[in-house]
PDB file of C-alpha atoms in Angstrom:
ATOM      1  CA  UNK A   1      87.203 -31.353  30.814  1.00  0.00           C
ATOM      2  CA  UNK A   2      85.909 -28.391  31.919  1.00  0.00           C
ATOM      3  CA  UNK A   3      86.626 -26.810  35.433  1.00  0.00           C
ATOM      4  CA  UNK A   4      84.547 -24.737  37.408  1.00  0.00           C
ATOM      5  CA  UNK A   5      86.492 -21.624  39.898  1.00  0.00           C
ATOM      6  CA  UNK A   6      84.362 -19.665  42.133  1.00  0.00           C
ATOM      7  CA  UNK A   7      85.725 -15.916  42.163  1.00  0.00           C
ATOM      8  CA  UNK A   8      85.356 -13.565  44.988  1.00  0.00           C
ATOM      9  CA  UNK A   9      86.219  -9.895  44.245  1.00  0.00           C
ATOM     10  CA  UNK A  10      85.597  -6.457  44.304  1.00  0.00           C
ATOM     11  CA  UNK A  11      85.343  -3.430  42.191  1.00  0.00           C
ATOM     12  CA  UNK A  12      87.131  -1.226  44.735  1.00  0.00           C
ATOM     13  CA  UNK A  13      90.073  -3.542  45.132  1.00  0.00           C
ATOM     14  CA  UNK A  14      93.063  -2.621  43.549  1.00  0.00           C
ATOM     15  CA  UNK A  15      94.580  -6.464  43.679  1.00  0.00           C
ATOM     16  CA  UNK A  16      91.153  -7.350  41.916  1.00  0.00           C
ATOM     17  CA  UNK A  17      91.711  -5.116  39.024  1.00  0.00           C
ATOM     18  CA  UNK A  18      95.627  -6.049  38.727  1.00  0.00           C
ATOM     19  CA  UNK A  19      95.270  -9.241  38.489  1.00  0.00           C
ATOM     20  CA  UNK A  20      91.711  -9.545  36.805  1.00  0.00           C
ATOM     21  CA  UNK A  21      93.010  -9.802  32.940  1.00  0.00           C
ATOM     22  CA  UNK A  22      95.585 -12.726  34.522  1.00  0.00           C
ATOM     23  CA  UNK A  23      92.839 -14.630  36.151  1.00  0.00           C
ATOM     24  CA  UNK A  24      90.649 -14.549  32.901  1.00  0.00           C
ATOM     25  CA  UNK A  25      93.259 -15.360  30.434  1.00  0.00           C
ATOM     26  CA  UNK A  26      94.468 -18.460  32.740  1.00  0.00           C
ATOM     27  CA  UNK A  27      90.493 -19.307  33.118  1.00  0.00           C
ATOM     28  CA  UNK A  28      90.341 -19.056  29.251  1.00  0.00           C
ATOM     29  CA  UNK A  29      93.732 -21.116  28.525  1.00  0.00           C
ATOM     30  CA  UNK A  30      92.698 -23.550  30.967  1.00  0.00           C
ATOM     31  CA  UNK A  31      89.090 -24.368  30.113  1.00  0.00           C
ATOM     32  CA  UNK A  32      87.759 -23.340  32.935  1.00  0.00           C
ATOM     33  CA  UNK A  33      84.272 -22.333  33.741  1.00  0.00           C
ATOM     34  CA  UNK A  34      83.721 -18.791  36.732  1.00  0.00           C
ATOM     35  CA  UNK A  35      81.180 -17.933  38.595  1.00  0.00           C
ATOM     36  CA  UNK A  36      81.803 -14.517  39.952  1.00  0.00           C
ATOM     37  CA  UNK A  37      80.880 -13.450  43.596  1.00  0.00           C
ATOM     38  CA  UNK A  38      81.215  -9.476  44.238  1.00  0.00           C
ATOM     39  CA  UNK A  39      81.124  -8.392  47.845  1.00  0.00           C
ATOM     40  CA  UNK A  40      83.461  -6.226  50.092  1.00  0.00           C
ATOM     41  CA  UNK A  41      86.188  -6.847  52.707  1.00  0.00           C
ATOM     42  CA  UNK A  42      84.559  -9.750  54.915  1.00  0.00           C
ATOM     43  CA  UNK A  43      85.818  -8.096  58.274  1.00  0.00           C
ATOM     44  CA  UNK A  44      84.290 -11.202  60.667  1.00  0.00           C
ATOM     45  CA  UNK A  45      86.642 -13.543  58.709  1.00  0.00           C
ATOM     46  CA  UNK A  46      89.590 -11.532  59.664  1.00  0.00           C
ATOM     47  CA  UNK A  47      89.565  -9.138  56.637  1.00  0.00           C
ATOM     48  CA  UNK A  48      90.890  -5.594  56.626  1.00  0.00           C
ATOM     49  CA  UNK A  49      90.380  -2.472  54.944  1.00  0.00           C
ATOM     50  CA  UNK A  50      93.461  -0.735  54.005  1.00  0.00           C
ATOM     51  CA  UNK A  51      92.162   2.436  55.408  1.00  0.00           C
ATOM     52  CA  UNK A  52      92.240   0.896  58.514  1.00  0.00           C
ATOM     53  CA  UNK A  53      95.944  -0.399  58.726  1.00  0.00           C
ATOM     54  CA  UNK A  54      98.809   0.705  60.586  1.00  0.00           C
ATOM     55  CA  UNK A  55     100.711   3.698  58.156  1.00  0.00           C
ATOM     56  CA  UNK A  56     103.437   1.626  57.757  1.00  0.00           C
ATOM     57  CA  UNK A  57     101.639  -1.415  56.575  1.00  0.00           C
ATOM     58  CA  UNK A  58      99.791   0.684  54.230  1.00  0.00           C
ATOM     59  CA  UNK A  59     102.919   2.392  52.720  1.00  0.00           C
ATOM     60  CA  UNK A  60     103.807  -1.128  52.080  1.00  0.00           C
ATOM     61  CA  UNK A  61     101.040  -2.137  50.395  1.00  0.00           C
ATOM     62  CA  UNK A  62     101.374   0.675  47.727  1.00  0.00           C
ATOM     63  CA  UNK A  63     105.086  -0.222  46.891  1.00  0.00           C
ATOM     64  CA  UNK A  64     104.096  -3.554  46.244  1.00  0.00           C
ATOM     65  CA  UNK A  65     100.747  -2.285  44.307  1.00  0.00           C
ATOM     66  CA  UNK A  66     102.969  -0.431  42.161  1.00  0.00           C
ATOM     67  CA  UNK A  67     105.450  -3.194  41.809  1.00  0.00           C
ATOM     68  CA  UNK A  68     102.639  -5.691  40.812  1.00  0.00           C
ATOM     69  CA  UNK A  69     100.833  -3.241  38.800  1.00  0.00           C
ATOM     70  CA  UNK A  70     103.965  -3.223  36.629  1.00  0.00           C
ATOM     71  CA  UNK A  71     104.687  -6.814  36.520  1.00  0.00           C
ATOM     72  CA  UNK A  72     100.467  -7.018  34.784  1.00  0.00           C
ATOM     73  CA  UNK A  73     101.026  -4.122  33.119  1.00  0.00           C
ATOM     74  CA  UNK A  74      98.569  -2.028  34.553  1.00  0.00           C
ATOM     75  CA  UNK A  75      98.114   1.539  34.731  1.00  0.00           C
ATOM     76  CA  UNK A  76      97.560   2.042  38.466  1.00  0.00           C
ATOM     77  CA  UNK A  77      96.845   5.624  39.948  1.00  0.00           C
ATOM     78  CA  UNK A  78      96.940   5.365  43.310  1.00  0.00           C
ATOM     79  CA  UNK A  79      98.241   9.158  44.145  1.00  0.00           C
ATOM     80  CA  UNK A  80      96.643  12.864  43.760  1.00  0.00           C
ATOM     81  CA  UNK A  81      93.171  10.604  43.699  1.00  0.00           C
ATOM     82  CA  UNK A  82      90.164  13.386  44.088  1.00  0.00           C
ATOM     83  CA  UNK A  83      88.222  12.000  46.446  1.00  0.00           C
ATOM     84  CA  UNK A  84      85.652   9.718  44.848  1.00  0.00           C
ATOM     85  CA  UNK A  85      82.504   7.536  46.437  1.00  0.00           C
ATOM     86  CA  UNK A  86      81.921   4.635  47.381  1.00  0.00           C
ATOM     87  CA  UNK A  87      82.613   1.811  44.512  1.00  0.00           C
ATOM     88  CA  UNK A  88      80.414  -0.861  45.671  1.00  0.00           C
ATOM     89  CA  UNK A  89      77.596   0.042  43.914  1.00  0.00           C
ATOM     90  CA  UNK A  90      79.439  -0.535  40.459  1.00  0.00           C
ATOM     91  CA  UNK A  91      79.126  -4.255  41.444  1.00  0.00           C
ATOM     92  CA  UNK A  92      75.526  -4.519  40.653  1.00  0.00           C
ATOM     93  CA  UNK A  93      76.627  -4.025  37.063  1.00  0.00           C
ATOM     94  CA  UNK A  94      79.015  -6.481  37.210  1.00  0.00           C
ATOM     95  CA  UNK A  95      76.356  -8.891  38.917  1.00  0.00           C
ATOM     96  CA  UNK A  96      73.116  -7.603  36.149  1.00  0.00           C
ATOM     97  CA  UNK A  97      75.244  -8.353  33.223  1.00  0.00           C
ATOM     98  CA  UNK A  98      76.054 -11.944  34.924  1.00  0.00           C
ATOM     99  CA  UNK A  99      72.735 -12.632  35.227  1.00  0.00           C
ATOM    100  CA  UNK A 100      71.634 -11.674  31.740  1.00  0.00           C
ATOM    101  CA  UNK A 101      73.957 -14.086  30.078  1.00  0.00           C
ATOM    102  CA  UNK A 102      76.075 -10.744  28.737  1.00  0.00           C
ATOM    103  CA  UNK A 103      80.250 -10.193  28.963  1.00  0.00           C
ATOM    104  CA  UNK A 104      80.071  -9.450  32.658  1.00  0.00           C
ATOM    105  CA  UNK A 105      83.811  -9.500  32.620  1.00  0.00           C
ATOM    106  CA  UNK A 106      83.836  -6.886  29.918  1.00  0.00           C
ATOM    107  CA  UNK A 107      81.731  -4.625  32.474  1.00  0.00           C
ATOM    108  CA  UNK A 108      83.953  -4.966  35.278  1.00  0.00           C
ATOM    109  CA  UNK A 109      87.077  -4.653  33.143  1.00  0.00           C
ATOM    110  CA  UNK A 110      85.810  -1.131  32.051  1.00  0.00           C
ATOM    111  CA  UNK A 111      84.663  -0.217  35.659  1.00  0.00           C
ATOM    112  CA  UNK A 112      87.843  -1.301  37.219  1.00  0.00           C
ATOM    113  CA  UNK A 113      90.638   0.420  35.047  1.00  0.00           C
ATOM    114  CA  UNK A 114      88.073   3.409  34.942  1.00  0.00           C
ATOM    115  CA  UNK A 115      88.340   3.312  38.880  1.00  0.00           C
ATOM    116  CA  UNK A 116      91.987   2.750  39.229  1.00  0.00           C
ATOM    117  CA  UNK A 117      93.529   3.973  36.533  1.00  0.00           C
ATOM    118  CA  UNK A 118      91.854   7.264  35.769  1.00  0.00           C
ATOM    119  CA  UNK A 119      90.051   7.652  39.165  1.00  0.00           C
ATOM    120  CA  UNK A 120      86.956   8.252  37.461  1.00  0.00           C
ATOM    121  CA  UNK A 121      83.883   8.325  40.137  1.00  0.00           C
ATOM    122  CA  UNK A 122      82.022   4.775  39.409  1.00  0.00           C
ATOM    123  CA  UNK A 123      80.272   5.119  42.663  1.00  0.00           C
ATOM    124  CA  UNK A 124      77.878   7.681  40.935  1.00  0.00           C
ATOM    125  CA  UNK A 125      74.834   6.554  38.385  1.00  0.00           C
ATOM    126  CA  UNK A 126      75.806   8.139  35.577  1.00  0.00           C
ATOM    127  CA  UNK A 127      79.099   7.827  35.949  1.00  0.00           C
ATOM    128  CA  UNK A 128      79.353   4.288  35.723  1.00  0.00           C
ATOM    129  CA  UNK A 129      76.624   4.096  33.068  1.00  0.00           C
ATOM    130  CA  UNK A 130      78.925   6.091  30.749  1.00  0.00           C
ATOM    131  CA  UNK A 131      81.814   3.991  31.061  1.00  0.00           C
ATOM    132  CA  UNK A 132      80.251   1.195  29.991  1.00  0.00           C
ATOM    133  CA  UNK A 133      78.133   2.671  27.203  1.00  0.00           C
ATOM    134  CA  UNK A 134      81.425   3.679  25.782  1.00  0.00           C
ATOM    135  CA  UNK A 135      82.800   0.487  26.480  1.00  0.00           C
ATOM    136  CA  UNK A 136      80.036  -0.872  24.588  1.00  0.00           C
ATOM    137  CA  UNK A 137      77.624  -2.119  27.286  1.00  0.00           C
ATOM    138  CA  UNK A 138      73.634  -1.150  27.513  1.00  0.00           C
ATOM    139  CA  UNK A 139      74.802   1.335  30.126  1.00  0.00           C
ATOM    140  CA  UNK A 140      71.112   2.358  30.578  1.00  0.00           C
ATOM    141  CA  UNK A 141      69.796  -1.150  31.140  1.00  0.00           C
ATOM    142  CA  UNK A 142      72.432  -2.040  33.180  1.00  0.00           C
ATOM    143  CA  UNK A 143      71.580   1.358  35.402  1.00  0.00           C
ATOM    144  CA  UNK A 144      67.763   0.045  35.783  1.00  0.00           C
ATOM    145  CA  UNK A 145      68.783  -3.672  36.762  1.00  0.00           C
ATOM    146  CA  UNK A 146      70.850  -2.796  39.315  1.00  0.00           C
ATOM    147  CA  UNK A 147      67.701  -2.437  41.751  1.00  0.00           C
ATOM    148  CA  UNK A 148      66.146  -5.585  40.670  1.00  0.00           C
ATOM    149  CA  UNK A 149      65.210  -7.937  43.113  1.00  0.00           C
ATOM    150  CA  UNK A 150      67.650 -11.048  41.202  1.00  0.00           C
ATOM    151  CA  UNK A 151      70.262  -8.346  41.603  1.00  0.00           C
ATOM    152  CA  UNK A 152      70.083  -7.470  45.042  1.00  0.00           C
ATOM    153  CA  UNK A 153      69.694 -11.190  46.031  1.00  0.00           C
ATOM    154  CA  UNK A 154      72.464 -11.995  44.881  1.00  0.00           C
ATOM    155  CA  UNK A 155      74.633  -9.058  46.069  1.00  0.00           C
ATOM    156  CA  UNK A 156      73.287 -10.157  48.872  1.00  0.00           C
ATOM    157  CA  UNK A 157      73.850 -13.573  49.170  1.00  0.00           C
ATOM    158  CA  UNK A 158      77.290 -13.460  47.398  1.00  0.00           C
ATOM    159  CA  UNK A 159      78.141 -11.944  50.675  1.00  0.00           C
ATOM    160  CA  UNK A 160      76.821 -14.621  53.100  1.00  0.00           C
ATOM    161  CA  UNK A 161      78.517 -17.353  50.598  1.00  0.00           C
ATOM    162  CA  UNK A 162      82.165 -15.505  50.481  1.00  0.00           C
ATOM    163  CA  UNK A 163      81.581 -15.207  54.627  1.00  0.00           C
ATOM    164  CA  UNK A 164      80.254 -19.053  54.790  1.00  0.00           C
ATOM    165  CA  UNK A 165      83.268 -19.958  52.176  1.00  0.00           C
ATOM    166  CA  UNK A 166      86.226 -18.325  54.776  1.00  0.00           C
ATOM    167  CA  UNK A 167      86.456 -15.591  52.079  1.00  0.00           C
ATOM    168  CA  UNK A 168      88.090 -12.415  53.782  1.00  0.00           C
ATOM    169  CA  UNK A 169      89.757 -10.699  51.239  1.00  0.00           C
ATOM    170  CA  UNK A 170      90.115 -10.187  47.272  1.00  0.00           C
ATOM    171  CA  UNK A 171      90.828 -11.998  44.626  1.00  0.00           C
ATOM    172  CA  UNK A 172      90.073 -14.781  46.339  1.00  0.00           C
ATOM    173  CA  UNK A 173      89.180 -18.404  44.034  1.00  0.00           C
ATOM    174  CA  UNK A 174      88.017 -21.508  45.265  1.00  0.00           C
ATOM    175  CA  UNK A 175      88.242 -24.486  43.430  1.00  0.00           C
ATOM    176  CA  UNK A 176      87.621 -27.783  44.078  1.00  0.00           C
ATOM    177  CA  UNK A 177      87.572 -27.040  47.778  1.00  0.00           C
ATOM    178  CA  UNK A 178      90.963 -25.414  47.890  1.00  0.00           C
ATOM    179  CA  UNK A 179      91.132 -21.420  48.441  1.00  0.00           C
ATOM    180  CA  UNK A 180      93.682 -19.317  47.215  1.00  0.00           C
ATOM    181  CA  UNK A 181      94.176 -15.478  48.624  1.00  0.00           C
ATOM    182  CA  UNK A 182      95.850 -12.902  46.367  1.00  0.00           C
ATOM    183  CA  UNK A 183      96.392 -12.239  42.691  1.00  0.00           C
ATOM    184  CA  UNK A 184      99.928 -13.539  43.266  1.00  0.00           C
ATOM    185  CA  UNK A 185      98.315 -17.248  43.731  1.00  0.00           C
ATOM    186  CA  UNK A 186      97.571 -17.690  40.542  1.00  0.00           C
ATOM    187  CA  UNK A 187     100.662 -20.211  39.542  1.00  0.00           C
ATOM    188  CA  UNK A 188      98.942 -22.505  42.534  1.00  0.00           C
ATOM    189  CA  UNK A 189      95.843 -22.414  41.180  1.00  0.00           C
ATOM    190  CA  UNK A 190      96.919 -22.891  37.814  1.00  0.00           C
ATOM    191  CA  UNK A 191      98.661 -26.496  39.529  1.00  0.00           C
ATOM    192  CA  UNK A 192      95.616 -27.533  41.011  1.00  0.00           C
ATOM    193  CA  UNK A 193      93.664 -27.038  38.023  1.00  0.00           C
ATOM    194  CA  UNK A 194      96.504 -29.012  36.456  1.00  0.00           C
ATOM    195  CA  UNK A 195      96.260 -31.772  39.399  1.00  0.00           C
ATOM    196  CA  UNK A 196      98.876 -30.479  41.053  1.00  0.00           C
ATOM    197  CA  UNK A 197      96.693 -30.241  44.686  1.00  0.00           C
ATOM    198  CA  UNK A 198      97.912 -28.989  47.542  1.00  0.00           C
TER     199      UNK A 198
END
């Protein structure tokens, strides 16, 4: 029977990326059905952005990026980063290929370990539209979508439903009610979808 997970994430989160293959080999294995929302750090739910943590919270959070990063086998460059732009707009790739029936997980995959594994700067047009050409996307279509009107309604509204959903930070998946923060939820998730609810 198939199962149906709503996904919150975001390009420019590194937990997204590390645990993104995971996720969609455990969706795959477990017949299960995503519907991906992209949005940022929902701060009025309690969310944070890294770059606004105490130091020595953040120096946590990169041992334990690098520890997870090895555990998924990810590449994850995190140091000597030039400074790049803003990710977001990346996501209306992500969301354009969604809505046009093609691999959107394909597209993020490419943006994300282009992002945080070679620091490549997604945040710029033709930037992003090159990674996914050679990834094997319609870079160029996906480049004109992106300021669509079915695009930008849904960027925008994925926002309103991760804030209206408790959402505050990434991965996040809901499913059948239940939310689950963090990459590192996956074995929970993987019980519910198994009947195992919490």
């Amino acid at each position: 029977m198939t199962k149906s997970v709503e996904y919150f994430f975001s390009i420019g989160s590194p937990w997204s990326y590390i645990g993104f293959d995971a996720f969609a080999e455990l969706a795959a294995k477990n017949d299960v059905v995503i519907t991906p929302y992209l949005t940022t750090v929902v701060e009025e739910n309690g969310g944070i952005f890294s770059r606004n943590r105490p130091e020595i919270r953040r120096a946590y959070w990169t041992r334990d990026l690098k520890r997870w990063a090895r555990v998924r086998g990810k590449e994850l460059r995190l140091e000597h980063r030039p400074d790049l732009s803003d990710p977001t707009p990346a996501s209306l790739f992500v969301i354009a290929a969604y809505l046009d029936g093609q691999d959107w997980i394909g597209v993020a995959r490419a943006l994300q370990h282009a992002f945080w594994s070679e620091a490549k700067d997604i945040g710029k047009p033709d930037v992003r539209e090159a990674i996914v050409t050679a990834a094997g996307f319609d870079g160029a279509a996906l480049l004109r979508r992106q300021a669509d009107d079915d695009v930008q309604n849904k960027w925008s509204a994925d926002r309103v439903h991760a804030r209206d959903s408790g959402v505050f930070g990434f991965p996040t998946y809901v499913f059948d009610g239940e939310i689950y923060w963090g990459q590192d939820n996956l074995p929970f998730l993987e019980r519910h979808l198994h009947g195992d609810k919490p």
